[in-house]
Coordinates of C-alpha atoms and ligand atoms in Angstrom, one line a residue:
M1 CA 34.1 140.9 115.1
E2 CA 37.2 139.8 117.1
K3 CA 38.1 142.2 119.9
I4 CA 41.7 143.3 119.9
I5 CA 43.1 142.9 123.4
Y6 CA 45.8 145.2 124.7
R7 CA 48.0 143.6 127.3
N8 CA 50.1 145.1 130.0
R9 CA 53.3 143.2 129.4
R10 CA 55.3 144.4 132.4
N11 CA 56.8 141.5 134.4
T12 CA 56.3 139.0 131.6
N13 CA 60.0 138.7 130.6
S14 CA 59.3 140.9 127.7
Y15 CA 62.4 142.4 126.0
K16 CA 60.4 145.6 125.2
W17 CA 58.8 146.1 128.6
D18 CA 61.2 144.4 131.1
I19 CA 64.7 145.3 129.8
I20 CA 64.5 149.0 130.5
P21 CA 67.6 150.1 132.5
S22 CA 66.4 150.8 136.0
E23 CA 68.1 154.2 136.1
Y24 CA 65.2 155.5 133.8
D25 CA 62.4 153.3 134.9
K26 CA 60.2 154.4 137.7
G27 CA 57.5 151.9 136.7
E28 CA 56.0 154.5 134.3
T29 CA 58.3 154.4 131.4
I30 CA 56.6 153.6 128.1
P31 CA 58.8 151.5 125.8
A32 CA 58.0 151.9 122.1
W33 CA 61.2 150.4 120.7
V34 CA 61.5 146.6 120.0
A35 CA 59.4 145.7 116.9
D36 CA 56.7 143.6 118.5
M37 CA 53.1 144.4 119.4
D38 CA 51.3 144.8 122.7
F39 CA 48.3 143.0 121.5
A40 CA 47.3 139.4 122.3
V41 CA 47.4 137.2 119.1
P42 CA 44.2 136.1 117.3
K43 CA 41.8 133.9 119.2
C44 CA 42.3 131.1 116.6
V45 CA 46.0 131.0 117.5
R46 CA 45.4 131.0 121.3
D47 CA 42.9 128.2 120.9
A48 CA 45.3 126.1 118.8
I49 CA 48.1 126.6 121.4
I50 CA 45.7 125.8 124.2
K51 CA 44.6 122.6 122.4
S52 CA 48.1 121.5 122.1
G53 CA 48.7 122.4 125.8
R54 CA 45.8 120.1 126.8
F55 CA 47.1 117.3 124.7
G56 CA 50.4 117.6 126.5
V57 CA 52.8 115.5 124.3
Y58 CA 55.7 117.2 122.7
G59 CA 57.7 114.4 121.1
Y60 CA 59.6 114.9 117.8
S61 CA 57.2 116.5 115.3
F62 CA 57.2 118.1 111.9
A63 CA 55.1 120.8 110.2
G64 CA 51.7 119.6 109.1
K65 CA 50.3 119.8 105.6
D66 CA 48.1 122.8 106.5
Y67 CA 51.1 124.8 107.8
Y68 CA 52.3 124.9 104.2
N69 CA 48.8 125.1 102.6
N70 CA 47.7 128.0 104.8
F71 CA 50.8 130.0 104.1
I72 CA 50.6 129.3 100.4
K73 CA 47.0 130.4 100.3
W74 CA 47.8 133.5 102.3
E75 CA 50.5 134.6 99.8
K76 CA 48.2 133.9 96.9
K77 CA 45.2 135.7 98.3
R78 CA 47.0 138.7 99.7
F79 CA 49.8 139.2 97.2
N80 CA 48.8 137.1 94.2
H81 CA 52.0 135.3 94.7
T82 CA 52.2 131.7 93.7
I83 CA 54.5 129.6 95.8
E84 CA 55.2 125.9 95.5
R85 CA 55.6 123.7 98.6
D86 CA 59.0 122.5 97.6
W87 CA 60.4 126.0 97.7
I88 CA 59.6 126.6 101.3
R89 CA 62.2 126.1 104.0
F90 CA 62.3 126.7 107.8
S91 CA 64.4 128.9 110.0
T92 CA 64.2 129.9 113.7
G93 CA 64.1 133.6 112.6
V94 CA 64.7 135.8 109.6
V95 CA 67.9 137.1 111.1
A96 CA 69.2 133.6 111.7
A97 CA 68.4 132.7 108.1
I98 CA 70.2 135.8 106.8
N99 CA 73.3 134.8 108.8
W100 CA 73.1 131.2 107.5
I101 CA 72.7 132.4 104.0
V102 CA 75.6 134.9 104.3
Q103 CA 77.8 132.1 105.7
S104 CA 76.9 129.5 103.1
M105 CA 76.5 131.6 99.9
T106 CA 79.3 134.1 100.3
N107 CA 83.0 134.0 101.4
P108 CA 84.8 136.0 104.1
G109 CA 85.8 139.3 102.6
D110 CA 83.0 139.3 100.0
A111 CA 81.2 142.6 99.7
I112 CA 77.5 142.7 100.7
I113 CA 75.3 145.8 100.1
I114 CA 72.5 147.2 102.2
Q115 CA 70.4 150.4 101.9
T116 CA 70.9 152.6 104.9
P117 CA 69.2 153.6 107.2
V118 CA 68.0 150.0 107.7
Y119 CA 67.2 147.3 110.3
H120 CA 70.5 147.1 112.3
Q121 CA 70.9 143.3 112.1
F122 CA 71.6 143.6 108.3
A123 CA 74.9 145.3 109.0
E124 CA 75.6 143.1 112.0
S125 CA 75.2 139.9 109.8
V126 CA 77.7 141.3 107.3
K127 CA 80.2 142.4 109.9
S128 CA 80.0 139.5 112.3
N129 CA 80.6 137.1 109.4
K130 CA 83.7 139.1 108.3
R131 CA 82.2 140.2 105.0
K132 CA 82.7 143.7 103.7
L133 CA 79.8 146.1 104.4
I134 CA 78.8 148.5 101.5
C135 CA 76.1 151.0 102.1
N136 CA 73.8 152.6 99.5
D137 CA 72.3 155.5 101.4
L138 CA 68.6 156.1 100.7
V139 CA 67.8 159.7 99.6
N140 CA 65.7 161.6 102.2
T141 CA 63.6 164.4 100.7
D142 CA 61.5 166.0 103.5
G143 CA 61.1 162.5 105.1
V144 CA 60.2 160.7 101.9
Y145 CA 62.9 158.1 100.9
T146 CA 63.9 157.0 97.5
I147 CA 66.7 154.9 96.0
N148 CA 69.9 156.4 94.5
F149 CA 70.1 153.7 91.8
E150 CA 73.3 155.2 90.3
D151 CA 75.1 154.9 93.6
F152 CA 73.6 151.4 94.1
E153 CA 75.0 150.2 90.8
K154 CA 78.3 151.9 91.0
K155 CA 79.0 150.5 94.5
I156 CA 78.0 147.0 93.3
K157 CA 80.4 147.3 90.4
D158 CA 83.3 149.0 92.2
N159 CA 83.2 146.6 95.1
N160 CA 82.4 143.4 93.2
V161 CA 79.4 143.0 95.5
K162 CA 78.1 139.4 95.9
M163 CA 74.9 139.9 97.9
F164 CA 72.2 142.5 98.5
I165 CA 70.1 142.4 101.6
M166 CA 66.9 144.2 100.7
C167 CA 64.2 145.3 103.2
S168 CA 60.7 145.3 101.7
P169 CA 58.7 147.0 103.2
H170 CA 61.5 149.1 104.5
N171 CA 62.3 149.3 108.3
P172 CA 62.7 152.0 109.5
V173 CA 61.8 154.5 106.8
G174 CA 58.3 153.0 106.2
R175 CA 58.5 152.8 102.4
V176 CA 56.6 150.1 100.5
W177 CA 58.7 149.8 97.3
K178 CA 56.8 150.3 94.1
K179 CA 57.0 147.8 91.2
E180 CA 59.4 150.0 89.2
E181 CA 61.8 150.3 92.1
L182 CA 61.8 146.6 92.8
V183 CA 62.3 145.8 89.1
K184 CA 65.2 148.3 88.8
M185 CA 66.9 146.9 91.9
I186 CA 66.6 143.3 90.7
E187 CA 67.7 144.2 87.2
I188 CA 70.9 145.8 88.5
C189 CA 71.6 142.8 90.7
K190 CA 71.0 140.4 87.9
N191 CA 73.3 142.3 85.6
H192 CA 76.1 142.0 88.2
D193 CA 75.3 138.4 89.4
V194 CA 74.4 139.6 92.9
I195 CA 72.3 137.2 95.1
V196 CA 69.3 139.1 96.5
L197 CA 67.9 138.4 100.0
S198 CA 64.5 140.0 100.1
D199 CA 63.5 140.4 103.8
E200 CA 59.7 140.7 103.6
I201 CA 58.9 140.2 107.2
H202 CA 56.8 143.3 107.3
H203 CA 54.8 142.2 104.2
D204 CA 51.4 142.4 105.8
F205 CA 51.8 146.0 107.0
A206 CA 51.1 148.2 103.9
F207 CA 48.6 151.0 104.3
N208 CA 46.2 152.9 102.1
N209 CA 47.0 152.6 98.4
N210 CA 50.4 151.1 99.0
K211 CA 50.5 147.5 98.0
H212 CA 53.3 145.2 99.1
I213 CA 54.7 143.3 96.1
P214 CA 56.7 140.1 96.8
T215 CA 60.0 140.6 94.9
M216 CA 59.8 137.1 93.7
S217 CA 56.3 137.6 92.2
I218 CA 57.7 140.1 89.6
S219 CA 61.0 138.5 88.8
D220 CA 62.3 135.1 87.6
Y221 CA 65.8 136.0 88.6
D222 CA 67.2 132.7 90.0
K223 CA 69.4 134.2 92.6
L224 CA 66.5 135.7 94.6
I225 CA 65.6 134.4 98.1
M226 CA 62.6 135.6 100.1
L227 CA 62.5 135.7 103.8
T228 CA 59.2 136.2 105.7
S229 CA 57.2 134.8 108.6
S230 CA 54.0 135.0 110.7
T231 CA 56.0 136.5 113.5
K232 CA 55.7 140.2 112.8
T233 CA 52.2 139.9 111.3
F234 CA 50.7 138.0 114.2
N235 CA 53.0 138.9 117.0
L236 CA 54.6 135.5 117.4
A237 CA 58.3 136.4 117.5
A238 CA 59.1 134.3 120.6
L239 CA 57.8 131.2 118.8
E240 CA 60.7 131.4 116.4
N241 CA 59.2 130.1 113.2
S242 CA 60.2 131.8 109.9
I243 CA 59.7 130.9 106.3
I244 CA 62.4 131.1 103.7
I245 CA 61.5 130.7 100.0
I246 CA 64.1 129.5 97.6
K247 CA 63.0 128.8 94.1
D248 CA 66.3 127.8 92.7
K249 CA 67.4 124.2 93.3
K250 CA 71.1 125.0 93.5
L251 CA 70.6 127.7 96.2
R252 CA 68.1 125.5 98.0
D253 CA 70.6 122.7 98.2
I254 CA 73.2 125.1 99.7
Y255 CA 70.6 126.2 102.3
D256 CA 69.7 122.6 103.1
A257 CA 73.3 121.6 103.5
K258 CA 73.8 124.6 105.9
T259 CA 70.7 123.9 108.0
S260 CA 71.5 120.2 108.1
D261 CA 75.2 120.9 109.3
I262 CA 73.9 123.1 112.1
H263 CA 70.9 120.8 112.9
E264 CA 68.4 123.6 112.3
S265 CA 66.2 122.1 109.6
S266 CA 63.0 122.2 111.5
G267 CA 61.3 124.0 114.4
N268 CA 59.2 123.4 117.5
I269 CA 55.7 122.1 117.3
I270 CA 54.1 125.2 119.0
G271 CA 55.6 127.5 116.4
Y272 CA 54.2 125.4 113.6
I273 CA 50.8 125.2 115.2
A274 CA 50.7 128.9 115.8
A275 CA 51.7 129.9 112.3
E276 CA 49.3 127.4 110.7
A277 CA 46.4 128.8 112.8
A278 CA 47.4 132.4 112.1
F279 CA 47.7 132.1 108.3
G280 CA 44.5 130.0 108.3
G281 CA 42.3 132.2 110.4
G282 CA 44.0 135.5 111.5
E283 CA 43.1 137.8 108.6
E284 CA 40.2 139.7 110.3
W285 CA 42.3 140.2 113.4
L286 CA 45.2 141.5 111.3
E287 CA 42.9 144.1 109.5
Q288 CA 41.7 145.4 112.8
V289 CA 45.3 145.6 114.2
K290 CA 46.3 147.5 111.1
S291 CA 43.6 150.0 111.6
I292 CA 44.7 150.6 115.2
I293 CA 48.3 151.1 114.0
Y294 CA 47.3 153.5 111.3
S295 CA 45.1 155.6 113.6
N296 CA 48.0 155.7 116.2
Y297 CA 50.2 157.0 113.4
E298 CA 47.7 159.7 112.6
L299 CA 47.3 160.6 116.3
L300 CA 51.1 160.9 116.6
K301 CA 51.3 163.1 113.5
K302 CA 48.3 165.3 114.6
S303 CA 49.5 165.6 118.1
L304 CA 53.2 166.4 117.4
L305 CA 53.0 168.3 114.2
G306 CA 50.2 170.5 115.6
K307 CA 52.9 172.0 118.0
Y308 CA 56.2 171.4 116.2
D309 CA 55.9 172.2 112.5
K310 CA 59.6 171.7 111.8
L311 CA 59.4 168.0 112.9
T312 CA 59.5 165.5 110.0
I313 CA 57.5 162.3 110.3
S314 CA 58.0 160.1 107.3
P315 CA 54.8 158.8 105.6
L316 CA 53.8 155.4 107.0
E317 CA 53.4 153.4 103.8
G318 CA 54.3 150.2 105.6
T319 CA 55.5 148.6 108.8
Y320 CA 54.3 149.7 112.2
L321 CA 57.2 151.9 112.9
A322 CA 57.1 155.7 112.7
W323 CA 60.4 157.4 111.7
V324 CA 60.7 160.8 113.1
D325 CA 63.4 163.5 112.7
F326 CA 63.7 165.7 115.7
G327 CA 66.7 167.6 114.3
A328 CA 65.0 171.0 114.3
Y329 CA 64.5 170.8 118.0
L330 CA 67.2 168.5 119.5
K331 CA 70.9 168.2 119.0
P332 CA 72.0 164.6 118.2
E333 CA 73.8 164.3 121.5
E334 CA 70.6 165.3 123.4
I335 CA 68.3 162.8 121.8
S336 CA 68.9 159.7 124.0
D337 CA 68.7 161.4 127.4
F338 CA 65.8 163.6 126.3
F339 CA 63.5 160.7 125.6
K340 CA 64.7 158.3 128.2
K341 CA 65.3 160.5 131.1
K342 CA 63.1 163.6 130.5
C343 CA 60.1 162.0 128.8
G344 CA 60.2 158.4 130.2
V345 CA 59.8 156.9 126.8
I346 CA 62.1 154.4 125.0
F347 CA 62.5 154.7 121.3
N348 CA 65.2 153.1 118.9
L349 CA 67.8 155.8 118.1
G350 CA 68.3 156.7 114.5
E351 CA 72.1 156.2 114.7
D352 CA 71.6 152.5 115.1
F353 CA 70.2 152.1 111.6
G354 CA 73.3 153.6 109.7
G355 CA 73.3 156.6 107.4
D356 CA 73.2 160.1 108.7
C357 CA 70.3 159.6 111.1
K358 CA 71.5 160.8 114.5
S359 CA 68.6 163.2 115.0
F360 CA 66.0 160.5 114.3
V361 CA 64.1 158.1 116.4
R362 CA 61.9 155.1 115.5
I363 CA 58.6 154.8 117.4
N364 CA 56.7 151.5 117.6
L365 CA 53.0 152.2 117.0
A366 CA 51.7 148.7 117.8
T367 CA 50.4 149.6 121.2
S368 CA 47.3 151.2 122.8
K369 CA 46.0 154.6 121.8
K370 CA 46.5 155.6 125.4
N371 CA 50.2 154.8 125.3
I372 CA 50.6 156.9 122.1
Q373 CA 48.7 159.7 123.7
T374 CA 50.9 159.6 126.8
I375 CA 54.1 159.5 124.7
C376 CA 52.9 162.6 122.8
S377 CA 52.0 164.5 125.9
R378 CA 55.3 163.7 127.6
I379 CA 57.2 164.9 124.5
K380 CA 55.1 168.1 124.5
Q381 CA 55.6 168.8 128.2
N382 CA 59.4 168.6 127.7
L383 CA 60.4 169.7 124.3
Ligands
PLP401 C1 63.4 143.9 108.7 C2 63.4 142.9 109.8 N1 63.9 141.7 109.6 C3 64.0 140.8 110.6 C4 63.5 141.1 111.9 C5 63.6 140.1 112.9 O1 63.2 138.8 112.5 P1 63.4 137.5 113.4 O2 62.8 137.8 114.7 O3 62.6 136.5 112.6 O4 64.8 137.2 113.4 C6 63.0 142.4 112.1 C7 62.5 142.7 113.4 O5 62.3 143.8 113.8 C8 62.9 143.3 111.0 O6 62.4 144.5 111.2

């Protein structure tokens, strides 16, 4: 069985490890914020990159047949989702694609709805493109999040919403949407002619009985676009290779015109090679990484809930991000300094995700057990 290798990423130009403000960092700070992993990628990916390194020629290239085949097989095997080669498009990142789609398929001033709290770049892509941001707050019942469908539909109607940016599985609340929930969201969007961008970048992280369902696999709604990649699943974010699936020819033509205008229709050869190898041979590695992540989640829960019973840790149905409410112990204005200065740990702050989440933090579990233990013991020493 392939060994999962934890790496010390300090001094490797890592966003997560090397962009910690020096006022907090005495060389011991543990960052558990940016959503990437501290594990080396699967051996098959390293080997493919090394092979290309040895070859040493990087002239103009395109994605090989197996890049598409391996991804198509992956989707079929893991999600029973049938994708045709023609539907697949490239982007340098899911966030880049969201922006290109917002720019090309909506107009300035159009309303776009998101479900807060949610990955902060969704709101950014709406605001920076001068569209109107509409928020459908998720309903938090003791840490378990559900959708307020009435509010969702009312806001779509009242604001003449043109686009919905969905997060599935949901970062940061850890939900893996059930079929009924997906069906209902799509139905409402279809009834009101709303384009759906289904960001499924966390698709491979669903735990226990929770099964990720590609939105496209349960709906024939033509205004549905799926965004995913190998980058979260296999820790390849810096290789900037994402996959956009657009079934509808009219929407695909709009996307193609946009990427052609900005000269971003294809990616770099290493990104293609890595994604092809990962989808082709990385499954065993992924399953092991998932079990490390889930046991880190259980460790976090056991360690913190054992001492602080008024803490709320949302169920980790999906993603590798724990969502924790410290509201019973810390005032919102204390949260940032408490973790950074007192504990020497860096988490994402809840307020960055929208909604009423000032007492929350998001903790990245994709690291070593030792780091999670240290994080917990530092919290326990100081809270
Ligand atoms: C929901 C979601 N979408 C997109 C991204 C980033 O994607 P990319 O690096 O491909 O732009 C993240 C990263 O954390 C994410 O959580």
